[in-house]
Coordinates of C-alpha atoms in Angstrom, one line a residue:
M731 CA 11.1 13.6 6.1
E732 CA 14.1 13.1 3.9
L733 CA 14.0 12.1 0.2
E734 CA 16.5 10.0 -1.6
Q735 CA 16.5 8.4 -5.1
M736 CA 17.9 5.0 -6.0
S737 CA 18.0 3.1 -9.2
L738 CA 16.4 -0.3 -9.2
P739 CA 16.7 -3.1 -11.8
V740 CA 13.4 -2.8 -13.8
N741 CA 11.8 -6.2 -14.1
N742 CA 9.0 -4.9 -16.3
K743 CA 10.3 -4.9 -19.9
L744 CA 7.6 -2.6 -21.2
L745 CA 8.1 0.0 -18.5
S746 CA 11.8 -0.1 -19.0
A747 CA 11.4 0.4 -22.7
Y748 CA 8.9 3.2 -22.2
W749 CA 11.2 5.2 -20.0
S750 CA 14.1 4.7 -22.5
G751 CA 11.9 6.3 -25.3
S752 CA 12.3 3.2 -27.4
E753 CA 11.3 3.7 -31.0
K754 CA 9.9 0.1 -30.9
L755 CA 7.1 1.4 -28.7
H756 CA 6.0 4.2 -31.1
T757 CA 3.3 2.0 -32.7
F758 CA 1.7 1.4 -29.2
F759 CA 1.7 4.9 -27.8
E760 CA 0.8 8.3 -29.3
Y761 CA 3.4 10.3 -27.5
K762 CA 6.9 9.9 -26.0
L763 CA 7.2 11.1 -22.5
H764 CA 8.7 14.6 -23.1
D765 CA 7.9 18.2 -22.5
T766 CA 7.1 18.8 -26.1
A767 CA 4.4 16.1 -25.9
F768 CA 2.5 18.1 -23.3
H769 CA 2.5 21.2 -25.6
K770 CA 1.4 19.1 -28.5
R771 CA -1.3 17.4 -26.6
A772 CA -2.6 20.7 -25.1
Q773 CA -2.9 22.1 -28.7
Y774 CA -4.8 19.0 -29.7
L775 CA -7.3 19.4 -26.8
K776 CA -8.0 23.0 -27.8
N777 CA -9.7 21.6 -31.0
M778 CA -11.8 19.1 -29.0
H779 CA -15.2 19.8 -27.5
Y780 CA -16.1 18.8 -23.9
N781 CA -19.1 19.9 -21.9
T782 CA -16.9 20.8 -19.0
N783 CA -19.6 22.9 -17.3
E784 CA -21.9 19.9 -17.0
L785 CA -18.9 17.7 -16.0
S786 CA -18.0 20.2 -13.2
N787 CA -21.5 20.1 -11.9
I788 CA -21.5 16.2 -11.9
I789 CA -18.2 16.1 -10.0
R790 CA -19.5 18.7 -7.6
S791 CA -22.6 16.6 -6.8
F792 CA -20.4 13.5 -6.3
M793 CA -18.0 15.2 -4.0
E794 CA -20.4 17.4 -2.0
P795 CA -21.3 14.7 0.6
F796 CA -17.6 14.4 1.5
G797 CA -17.1 18.2 1.9
L798 CA -15.9 20.7 -0.7
S799 CA -12.7 22.6 0.3
P800 CA -12.1 26.1 -1.0
K801 CA -9.4 24.6 -3.3
V802 CA -11.8 21.9 -4.7
N803 CA -14.4 24.7 -5.4
E804 CA -11.7 26.7 -7.1
H805 CA -10.8 23.7 -9.3
L806 CA -14.4 23.0 -10.1
S807 CA -14.7 26.5 -11.4
H808 CA -11.6 26.2 -13.5
L809 CA -13.0 22.9 -14.9
A810 CA -16.3 24.5 -15.8
D811 CA -14.3 27.1 -17.7
G812 CA -12.6 24.4 -19.8
A813 CA -9.4 23.6 -17.9
K814 CA -7.6 20.4 -18.8
V815 CA -6.9 17.5 -16.4
I816 CA -4.3 15.1 -15.3
V817 CA -6.1 11.8 -14.5
G818 CA -5.1 8.8 -12.4
G819 CA -7.3 6.2 -10.7
Q820 CA -7.7 3.1 -8.6
Q821 CA -10.2 0.7 -7.1
A822 CA -11.9 1.6 -3.8
G823 CA -9.7 -0.3 -1.4
I824 CA -10.1 -0.5 2.4
L825 CA -8.3 2.4 4.1
T826 CA -7.6 3.7 0.6
G827 CA -6.0 0.3 -0.4
P828 CA -2.3 -0.1 -1.0
L829 CA 0.0 2.8 -0.6
Y830 CA 0.3 3.2 -4.4
S831 CA -3.2 4.7 -4.5
I832 CA -1.8 7.6 -2.5
H833 CA 1.3 7.6 -4.7
K834 CA -0.9 7.9 -7.8
A835 CA -2.8 10.8 -6.4
I836 CA 0.4 12.5 -5.4
T837 CA 1.8 12.0 -8.9
V838 CA -1.4 13.4 -10.4
I839 CA -1.3 16.5 -8.2
L840 CA 2.4 17.2 -8.8
L841 CA 2.2 16.7 -12.5
A842 CA -0.8 19.0 -12.7
K843 CA 1.2 21.7 -10.8
E844 CA 4.2 21.2 -13.0
Q845 CA 2.3 21.4 -16.3
S846 CA 0.3 24.4 -15.1
E847 CA 3.6 26.3 -14.8
K848 CA 5.1 25.0 -18.0
L849 CA 2.0 25.5 -20.2
G850 CA 1.0 28.8 -18.6
E851 CA -2.6 27.6 -18.1
K852 CA -4.5 25.9 -15.3
I853 CA -4.2 22.1 -15.3
L854 CA -6.3 20.2 -12.7
P855 CA -5.7 16.9 -10.8
L856 CA -8.5 14.4 -11.1
F857 CA -8.8 11.0 -9.5
W858 CA -11.0 8.4 -11.3
I859 CA -12.4 5.9 -8.7
A860 CA -13.1 2.6 -10.4
G861 CA -16.2 2.0 -8.3
E862 CA -17.7 -0.1 -11.1
D863 CA -15.3 -2.9 -10.4
H864 CA -16.9 -6.0 -9.0
D865 CA -14.0 -8.1 -7.9
L866 CA -14.4 -7.3 -4.2
E867 CA -11.8 -9.9 -3.2
E868 CA -9.2 -7.5 -4.6
I869 CA -10.3 -4.7 -2.4
N870 CA -11.8 -6.2 0.8
H871 CA -8.5 -6.5 2.7
T872 CA -5.2 -4.9 3.7
Y873 CA -2.0 -6.1 5.4
T874 CA -0.5 -5.2 8.7
I875 CA 2.6 -6.4 10.6
V876 CA 2.2 -9.1 13.3
A877 CA 5.1 -10.7 15.0
G878 CA 7.4 -9.3 12.3
E879 CA 5.4 -10.9 9.5
P880 CA 2.9 -9.5 7.0
K881 CA -0.7 -10.3 8.2
K882 CA -3.7 -10.2 5.9
R883 CA -6.7 -8.5 7.5
A884 CA -9.9 -8.9 5.5
Y885 CA -13.4 -7.6 5.8
S886 CA -15.4 -10.9 6.5
E887 CA -18.6 -10.1 4.7
R888 CA -18.9 -12.1 1.5
T889 CA -21.3 -12.1 -1.5
V890 CA -21.6 -14.5 -4.3
R891 CA -23.0 -11.8 -6.5
K892 CA -20.7 -9.7 -8.7
T893 CA -21.9 -6.4 -7.3
M894 CA -19.9 -3.3 -7.9
A895 CA -18.0 -1.6 -5.1
S896 CA -20.3 1.4 -5.5
T897 CA -23.4 -0.6 -5.0
T898 CA -22.2 -3.0 -2.3
D899 CA -23.5 -2.0 1.1
L900 CA -21.0 -2.0 3.9
N901 CA -21.8 -4.1 6.9
K902 CA -20.7 -1.5 9.3
A903 CA -20.4 -3.8 12.3
E904 CA -18.1 -6.2 10.3
M905 CA -16.1 -3.3 8.9
K906 CA -15.6 -1.9 12.4
K907 CA -14.3 -5.3 13.5
T908 CA -11.8 -5.3 10.7
I909 CA -10.7 -1.7 11.5
N910 CA -10.3 -2.7 15.2
K911 CA -8.0 -5.6 14.2
I912 CA -5.9 -3.4 11.9
F913 CA -5.4 -0.7 14.5
K914 CA -4.6 -3.3 17.2
D915 CA -1.9 -4.6 14.9
F916 CA -0.6 -1.1 14.3
G917 CA 0.2 -0.7 18.0
E918 CA -0.5 2.2 20.3
T919 CA 1.2 5.6 19.5
K920 CA 0.2 9.1 20.6
Y921 CA -1.7 9.4 17.3
S922 CA -3.6 6.2 17.4
N923 CA -6.8 7.1 19.2
E924 CA -7.5 10.2 17.2
L925 CA -6.7 8.4 14.0
Y926 CA -8.9 5.5 14.9
Q927 CA -11.8 7.7 15.8
F928 CA -11.5 9.6 12.5
V929 CA -11.5 6.4 10.4
V930 CA -14.4 4.9 12.2
N931 CA -16.4 8.1 12.0
E932 CA -15.8 8.3 8.2
M933 CA -16.8 4.6 7.9
D934 CA -20.0 5.3 9.8
K935 CA -20.9 8.0 7.3
S936 CA -20.3 5.7 4.4
A937 CA -22.8 3.5 2.7
T938 CA -20.5 1.6 0.3
F939 CA -16.9 0.7 -0.3
T940 CA -16.6 3.6 -2.7
D941 CA -18.1 6.1 -0.2
F942 CA -15.6 5.0 2.4
F943 CA -12.7 5.2 0.0
A944 CA -13.7 8.7 -1.3
R945 CA -14.1 10.1 2.1
L946 CA -10.6 9.1 3.2
M947 CA -9.0 10.3 -0.1
N948 CA -10.8 13.6 0.2
A949 CA -9.5 14.0 3.7
F950 CA -5.9 13.5 2.4
F951 CA -6.1 15.7 -0.6
K952 CA -8.9 18.3 -0.3
D953 CA -6.5 21.1 0.4
E954 CA -4.7 20.3 -2.9
G955 CA -8.0 20.5 -4.7
L956 CA -7.9 16.9 -5.9
L957 CA -11.1 16.3 -7.9
M958 CA -12.7 12.9 -7.8
I959 CA -15.3 11.1 -9.8
D960 CA -16.7 7.6 -9.4
A961 CA -17.1 5.7 -12.7
A962 CA -20.4 4.2 -11.4
F963 CA -21.9 7.5 -10.2
I964 CA -25.3 7.5 -11.9
P965 CA -25.3 11.2 -13.0
F966 CA -21.9 10.5 -14.6
R967 CA -23.3 7.4 -16.3
K968 CA -26.1 9.5 -17.8
Y969 CA -23.6 12.0 -19.0
E970 CA -21.9 9.0 -20.8
S971 CA -25.0 8.0 -22.7
T972 CA -23.9 9.3 -26.1
F973 CA -20.4 7.8 -25.6
F974 CA -21.7 4.4 -24.8
K975 CA -23.7 4.5 -28.1
N976 CA -20.5 5.4 -29.9
I977 CA -18.7 2.4 -28.4
I978 CA -21.7 0.1 -29.3
E979 CA -21.8 1.4 -32.9
H980 CA -18.0 0.6 -33.3
N981 CA -18.0 -2.4 -31.0
E982 CA -16.9 -5.1 -33.5
K983 CA -14.1 -2.9 -34.9
I984 CA -12.8 -1.9 -31.4
A985 CA -12.5 -5.6 -30.5
E986 CA -10.8 -6.5 -33.8
V987 CA -8.1 -3.8 -33.5
V988 CA -7.4 -4.5 -29.9
V989 CA -6.8 -8.2 -30.6
A990 CA -4.5 -7.3 -33.5
K991 CA -2.6 -4.8 -31.4
E992 CA -2.2 -7.2 -28.5
Q993 CA -0.8 -9.8 -30.8
L994 CA 1.7 -7.3 -32.1
L995 CA 2.6 -6.4 -28.5
N996 CA 3.1 -10.1 -27.8
D997 CA 5.2 -10.5 -30.9
S998 CA 7.4 -7.7 -29.7
G999 CA 8.1 -9.6 -26.5
Y1000 CA 5.7 -7.8 -24.0
G1001 CA 3.1 -10.5 -23.5
T1002 CA -0.7 -10.4 -23.6
P1003 CA -1.9 -8.2 -20.7
I1004 CA -5.6 -8.3 -21.4
E1005 CA -6.0 -11.5 -23.5
A1006 CA -8.4 -9.8 -25.8
N1007 CA -11.1 -11.7 -27.7
V1008 CA -12.7 -10.6 -31.0
N1009 CA -16.1 -11.7 -29.6
N1010 CA -15.8 -9.6 -26.4
A1011 CA -18.1 -6.6 -26.4
N1012 CA -15.9 -5.0 -23.8
L1013 CA -19.0 -3.8 -22.0
F1014 CA -20.8 -5.1 -18.9
Y1015 CA -24.6 -5.1 -18.5
V1016 CA -25.6 -4.0 -14.9
R1017 CA -28.6 -5.5 -13.2
D1018 CA -29.4 -4.8 -9.5
G1019 CA -25.8 -3.6 -9.0
E1020 CA -24.3 -6.8 -10.5
R1021 CA -22.1 -6.8 -13.6
F1022 CA -22.3 -9.3 -16.4
L1023 CA -19.7 -9.2 -19.2
L1024 CA -21.3 -9.1 -22.7
E1025 CA -20.0 -10.9 -25.8
R1026 CA -21.1 -10.7 -29.4
R1027 CA -22.7 -13.8 -30.7
N1028 CA -24.8 -14.3 -33.8
N1029 CA -25.4 -10.5 -34.1
H1030 CA -26.5 -10.2 -30.5
F1031 CA -24.9 -9.1 -27.2
V1032 CA -25.3 -11.9 -24.7
N1033 CA -24.4 -13.2 -21.3
D1034 CA -25.6 -16.7 -20.6
Q1035 CA -25.2 -16.5 -16.8
A1036 CA -27.5 -13.5 -16.6
N1037 CA -29.8 -14.9 -19.3
V1038 CA -29.7 -11.7 -21.3
K1039 CA -29.6 -11.3 -25.0
F1040 CA -29.8 -7.9 -26.8
T1041 CA -29.8 -6.9 -30.4
K1042 CA -27.6 -3.9 -31.2
E1043 CA -30.7 -1.7 -31.4
E1044 CA -31.8 -2.9 -27.9
L1045 CA -28.4 -2.2 -26.5
L1046 CA -28.3 1.3 -28.1
N1047 CA -31.7 1.9 -26.5
I1048 CA -30.3 1.0 -23.1
A1049 CA -27.4 3.4 -23.7
E1050 CA -30.0 6.1 -24.6
Q1051 CA -32.6 5.5 -21.8
T1052 CA -30.7 3.8 -18.9
P1053 CA -26.9 4.2 -19.4
E1054 CA -26.5 3.4 -15.7
N1055 CA -27.2 -0.2 -16.7
L1056 CA -23.9 -0.3 -18.7
S1057 CA -20.4 -0.4 -17.5
N1058 CA -16.9 -0.4 -19.0
N1059 CA -14.2 -2.9 -18.9
V1060 CA -10.4 -2.6 -19.2
V1061 CA -10.6 -1.8 -22.9
T1062 CA -13.5 0.7 -22.9
R1063 CA -12.7 2.5 -19.7
P1064 CA -9.8 4.5 -21.2
L1065 CA -11.9 5.2 -24.3
M1066 CA -14.8 6.5 -22.1
Q1067 CA -12.3 8.6 -20.1
E1068 CA -11.1 10.2 -23.3
M1069 CA -14.6 11.0 -24.5
T1070 CA -15.8 12.5 -21.2
L1071 CA -12.7 14.4 -19.9
P1072 CA -10.1 16.8 -21.4
V1073 CA -7.2 14.5 -20.4
L1074 CA -3.8 16.0 -20.8
A1075 CA -2.1 12.9 -19.4
F1076 CA -3.0 9.7 -17.7
V1077 CA -1.0 8.5 -14.7
G1078 CA -0.8 4.7 -14.2
G1079 CA 1.2 1.9 -12.8
P1080 CA 3.1 -0.8 -14.8
G1081 CA 0.0 -3.0 -15.3
E1082 CA -2.0 -0.1 -16.7
L1083 CA 0.9 0.9 -19.0
A1084 CA 0.7 -2.7 -20.4
Y1085 CA -3.0 -2.7 -21.2
W1086 CA -3.0 0.8 -22.5
A1087 CA -0.3 -0.4 -25.0
T1088 CA -3.0 -2.5 -26.7
L1089 CA -5.5 0.4 -27.2
K1090 CA -4.0 3.0 -29.5
D1091 CA -5.9 1.7 -32.6
A1092 CA -9.1 1.5 -30.6
F1093 CA -8.8 5.2 -29.9
S1094 CA -8.4 5.8 -33.6
V1095 CA -11.5 3.8 -34.4
L1096 CA -13.5 6.4 -32.4
N1097 CA -11.5 9.3 -34.0
L1098 CA -9.7 9.9 -30.7
Q1099 CA -6.1 10.2 -29.7
M1100 CA -4.5 8.3 -26.8
P1101 CA -3.3 10.8 -24.2
I1102 CA 0.2 11.0 -22.8
I1103 CA 0.9 8.1 -20.4
V1104 CA 2.9 9.0 -17.3
P1105 CA 4.2 6.2 -14.9
R1106 CA 3.3 6.9 -11.3
L1107 CA 5.9 7.6 -8.6
N1108 CA 7.4 4.6 -6.9
L1109 CA 8.1 5.1 -3.2
T1110 CA 9.4 3.1 -0.2
I1111 CA 8.7 4.5 3.3
V1112 CA 11.5 3.9 5.9
T1113 CA 10.6 4.4 9.6
R1114 CA 13.1 5.4 12.2
Q1115 CA 13.2 1.9 13.6
V1116 CA 14.0 0.4 10.2
E1117 CA 16.6 3.1 9.6
Q1118 CA 18.4 2.2 12.8
I1119 CA 18.5 -1.5 12.0
L1120 CA 19.8 -0.8 8.5
A1121 CA 22.5 1.4 9.9
E1122 CA 23.5 -1.2 12.5
K1123 CA 23.6 -3.9 9.8
Q1124 CA 25.3 -1.6 7.3
L1125 CA 22.6 -2.4 4.8
S1126 CA 20.7 -0.2 2.3
V1127 CA 17.1 -0.3 1.2
L1128 CA 18.4 -1.7 -2.1
D1129 CA 20.2 -4.5 -0.2
V1130 CA 16.8 -5.6 1.2
I1131 CA 15.0 -5.4 -2.1
T1132 CA 17.7 -7.3 -4.0
G1133 CA 18.0 -10.0 -1.4
K1134 CA 21.4 -9.2 0.1
S1135 CA 19.9 -8.9 3.6
D1136 CA 18.0 -12.2 3.3
H1137 CA 21.3 -13.9 2.2
L1138 CA 23.1 -12.4 5.3
K1139 CA 20.3 -13.7 7.5
R1140 CA 20.7 -17.2 6.1
Q1141 CA 24.4 -17.0 6.6
F1142 CA 24.0 -15.9 10.2
I1143 CA 21.6 -18.7 11.0
E1144 CA 24.0 -21.3 9.5
S1145 CA 26.8 -19.8 11.5
I1146 CA 25.1 -20.2 14.9
Q1147 CA 24.0 -23.8 14.4
D1148 CA 25.3 -26.3 17.0
E1149 CA 27.1 -28.6 14.6
E1150 CA 28.5 -30.7 17.4
A1151 CA 25.0 -31.5 18.7
K1152 CA 23.9 -32.5 15.2
K1153 CA 26.9 -34.8 14.9
K1154 CA 26.1 -36.5 18.2
I1155 CA 22.5 -37.0 17.1
D1156 CA 23.6 -38.4 13.7
K1157 CA 26.0 -40.8 15.6
L1158 CA 23.0 -42.0 17.7
Y1159 CA 21.0 -42.3 14.5
K1160 CA 23.6 -44.6 13.0
I1161 CA 24.0 -46.7 16.2
I1162 CA 20.2 -47.3 16.5
D1163 CA 20.0 -48.1 12.8
A1164 CA 22.8 -50.6 13.1
Q1165 CA 21.2 -52.2 16.2
Y1166 CA 17.8 -52.6 14.4
E1167 CA 19.6 -54.2 11.4
D1168 CA 21.2 -56.6 13.9
L1169 CA 17.8 -57.3 15.5
E1170 CA 16.2 -57.9 12.1
R1171 CA 18.9 -60.5 11.1
H1172 CA 18.3 -62.3 14.4
L1173 CA 14.5 -62.5 13.9
I1174 CA 14.9 -63.7 10.3
E1175 CA 17.2 -66.5 11.6
Q1176 CA 14.6 -67.4 14.2
Q1177 CA 11.9 -67.3 11.4
I1178 CA 10.0 -64.6 13.3
D1179 CA 8.2 -62.3 10.9
L1180 CA 7.9 -59.0 12.6
K1181 CA 9.4 -56.8 9.9
Q1182 CA 6.5 -54.3 9.8
I1183 CA 6.5 -53.8 13.5
V1184 CA 10.3 -53.5 13.8
D1185 CA 10.3 -51.0 10.9
K1186 CA 7.6 -49.0 12.6
N1187 CA 9.4 -49.1 15.9
K1188 CA 12.7 -48.0 14.3
N1189 CA 11.0 -45.1 12.4
Y1190 CA 9.5 -43.9 15.6
H1191 CA 12.9 -43.7 17.3
L1192 CA 14.5 -42.0 14.3
Q1193 CA 11.6 -39.5 14.2
Q1194 CA 12.3 -38.7 17.8
F1195 CA 15.9 -37.9 16.9
D1196 CA 14.7 -35.5 14.1
Y1197 CA 12.4 -33.9 16.7
L1198 CA 15.3 -33.5 19.1
K1199 CA 17.4 -32.0 16.4
S1200 CA 14.7 -29.5 15.5
K1201 CA 14.2 -28.5 19.2
I1202 CA 17.9 -27.9 19.5
E1203 CA 17.8 -25.7 16.4
Q1204 CA 14.8 -23.8 17.9
Q1205 CA 16.6 -23.1 21.2
V1206 CA 19.7 -21.9 19.3
L1207 CA 17.6 -19.5 17.2
L1208 CA 15.8 -18.3 20.4
K1209 CA 19.2 -17.4 21.9
H1210 CA 19.8 -15.2 18.9
D1211 CA 16.2 -14.1 18.5
N1212 CA 16.9 -10.4 18.6
I1213 CA 19.3 -10.4 15.6
I1214 CA 17.0 -12.7 13.5
R1215 CA 14.0 -10.5 14.4
Q1216 CA 15.9 -7.4 13.2
F1217 CA 16.5 -9.1 9.8
N1218 CA 12.8 -10.0 9.7
I1219 CA 11.6 -6.5 10.5
I1220 CA 13.6 -4.8 7.7
A1221 CA 12.4 -7.5 5.2
T1222 CA 8.8 -7.2 6.3
E1223 CA 8.8 -3.4 6.3
I1224 CA 10.7 -2.8 3.0
F1225 CA 10.0 -5.9 0.9
P1226 CA 7.0 -7.8 2.4
N1227 CA 6.2 -11.1 0.8
N1228 CA 9.0 -10.4 -1.8
N1229 CA 6.9 -7.4 -3.1
Y1230 CA 7.3 -3.7 -3.0
Q1231 CA 5.9 -2.1 0.2
E1232 CA 3.6 0.2 -1.8
R1233 CA 1.7 -2.8 -3.1
V1234 CA 1.1 -4.3 0.3
Y1235 CA 0.5 -1.8 3.2
N1236 CA -2.0 1.0 3.5
P1237 CA -0.9 4.6 4.5
Y1238 CA -2.5 4.5 8.0
Q1239 CA 0.3 2.2 9.2
Y1240 CA 2.7 5.1 8.6
I1241 CA 0.4 7.9 9.7
N1242 CA 0.0 6.0 13.0
V1243 CA 3.8 6.3 13.5
Y1244 CA 4.5 9.7 11.8
G1245 CA 1.4 11.6 12.6
P1246 CA -1.6 13.1 10.7
T1247 CA 0.5 15.3 8.4
F1248 CA 2.1 12.3 6.7
V1249 CA 0.5 12.8 3.3
E1250 CA 0.7 16.6 3.5
D1251 CA 4.4 16.4 4.2
L1252 CA 4.9 13.8 1.4
L1253 CA 3.5 16.4 -1.0
K1254 CA 6.1 19.0 0.1
L1255 CA 9.0 16.8 -0.9
P1256 CA 10.8 17.7 -4.2
F1257 CA 9.6 14.7 -6.3
A1258 CA 10.2 14.6 -10.0
I1259 CA 8.6 12.3 -12.5
T1260 CA 11.4 9.8 -13.0
N1261 CA 12.1 6.1 -13.5
N1262 CA 14.1 6.1 -10.2
H1263 CA 12.7 4.7 -7.0
Y1264 CA 12.2 7.1 -4.1
I1265 CA 13.1 6.4 -0.5
V1266 CA 11.3 8.5 2.0
R1267 CA 12.9 8.5 5.5
L1268 CA 10.5 9.5 8.3

């Protein structure tokens, strides 16, 4: 593997301003991203109390079914002794979901190592699995490459209920069909069979989306000691009981300050990432694994769809007795994270940065402090096949992402068109049109009213000319299919559907080509936390 950095135009205004250390953003974040911030935050955490011994036991019980490596055991011991954590998280996608799930975990691990050295104390990597999320349509698919184009491959099982990823049973027969399609699309390499068997075996051991995700992530990162916790893990939910009560007690004020902060963010030109509402309780009620968003109405917490209505006291009792029946949303999840974990820094993507920007005052309501926010690494993987095409075309990855290669493809297609054939067809078009006009004049003179039939007949012939023209164009393109396919390959691999590769494909597409040490070798590269985009050449 070879590593290269490139500077990309940043389309996300908030991310660009955050990297620049803009004073304008000071009101939205507690810290600027700087070494001194980590020292300051570490000192702050020394004055906070966390039951890290219990937390370590909970994480151990969650991870034990997936296998505890020596490094994970070591990190659990450090956590029990009060070590701080770097946290990042993601939904439980199929085959770990898009590549950026892996990129987040890598960022978390590298940042934990870096800060351990700089602070002279053990800092641990922790991955927060958003297993409580219920939008399964976001996680039930991945993309492969078929005939040079991105192809969506989705798990076909559907449910009308808003069940959480952690409570939705896998239909293993249907999931295996999906995995079979995905691996067929990957194509056969010397790694394929072993890789396929591993994935299917891990799926067979899994009961839910979250189980499957956690098993695959643990396989990638167990030797790095990456700790994992599922937000919907019942022992963790019970651990959160007191913290849910804190959120309920301050519920109205949290909603109020978030709405005000988001309005300020919008006034500053950064939009409304969560579209907060003062009546939103920012909590879900969970019944039979299904989530229902609560809102405050007439001094009650209600959801009409679920036909539930709680007084504040009743909701506090739920938090006390059965906290597994509560779940956080985009506002309260960061608050819960701060109350449960000694978070030195949170690693997130551009979308997460935007909604965290609305939450600083919500942290203050609970007498908490927003942690340092660190944008995740951004990577594009370049296979040898793509590398060869880029070299042949004298193009760079940047050229593909910024549209230069697409422009060259269009220019090439225009240059190979048979203009003479088009002119001859256009000439025939004019001749036929003129002959039909002559026929219409004759029929009118003879007082024969067949205009509709004549027009229909004429249109039929003209359509045949268009058809002939399109078939000529197809044959011309077929003659140059190899060159056009090369342009399509680099666009599909590097910037599929006009989107970054890391948001579309899963890591197994590249493991199938590179081999089982793909993630291990990525971790050996000399990454730094930077606003540049990394190119990894396989």
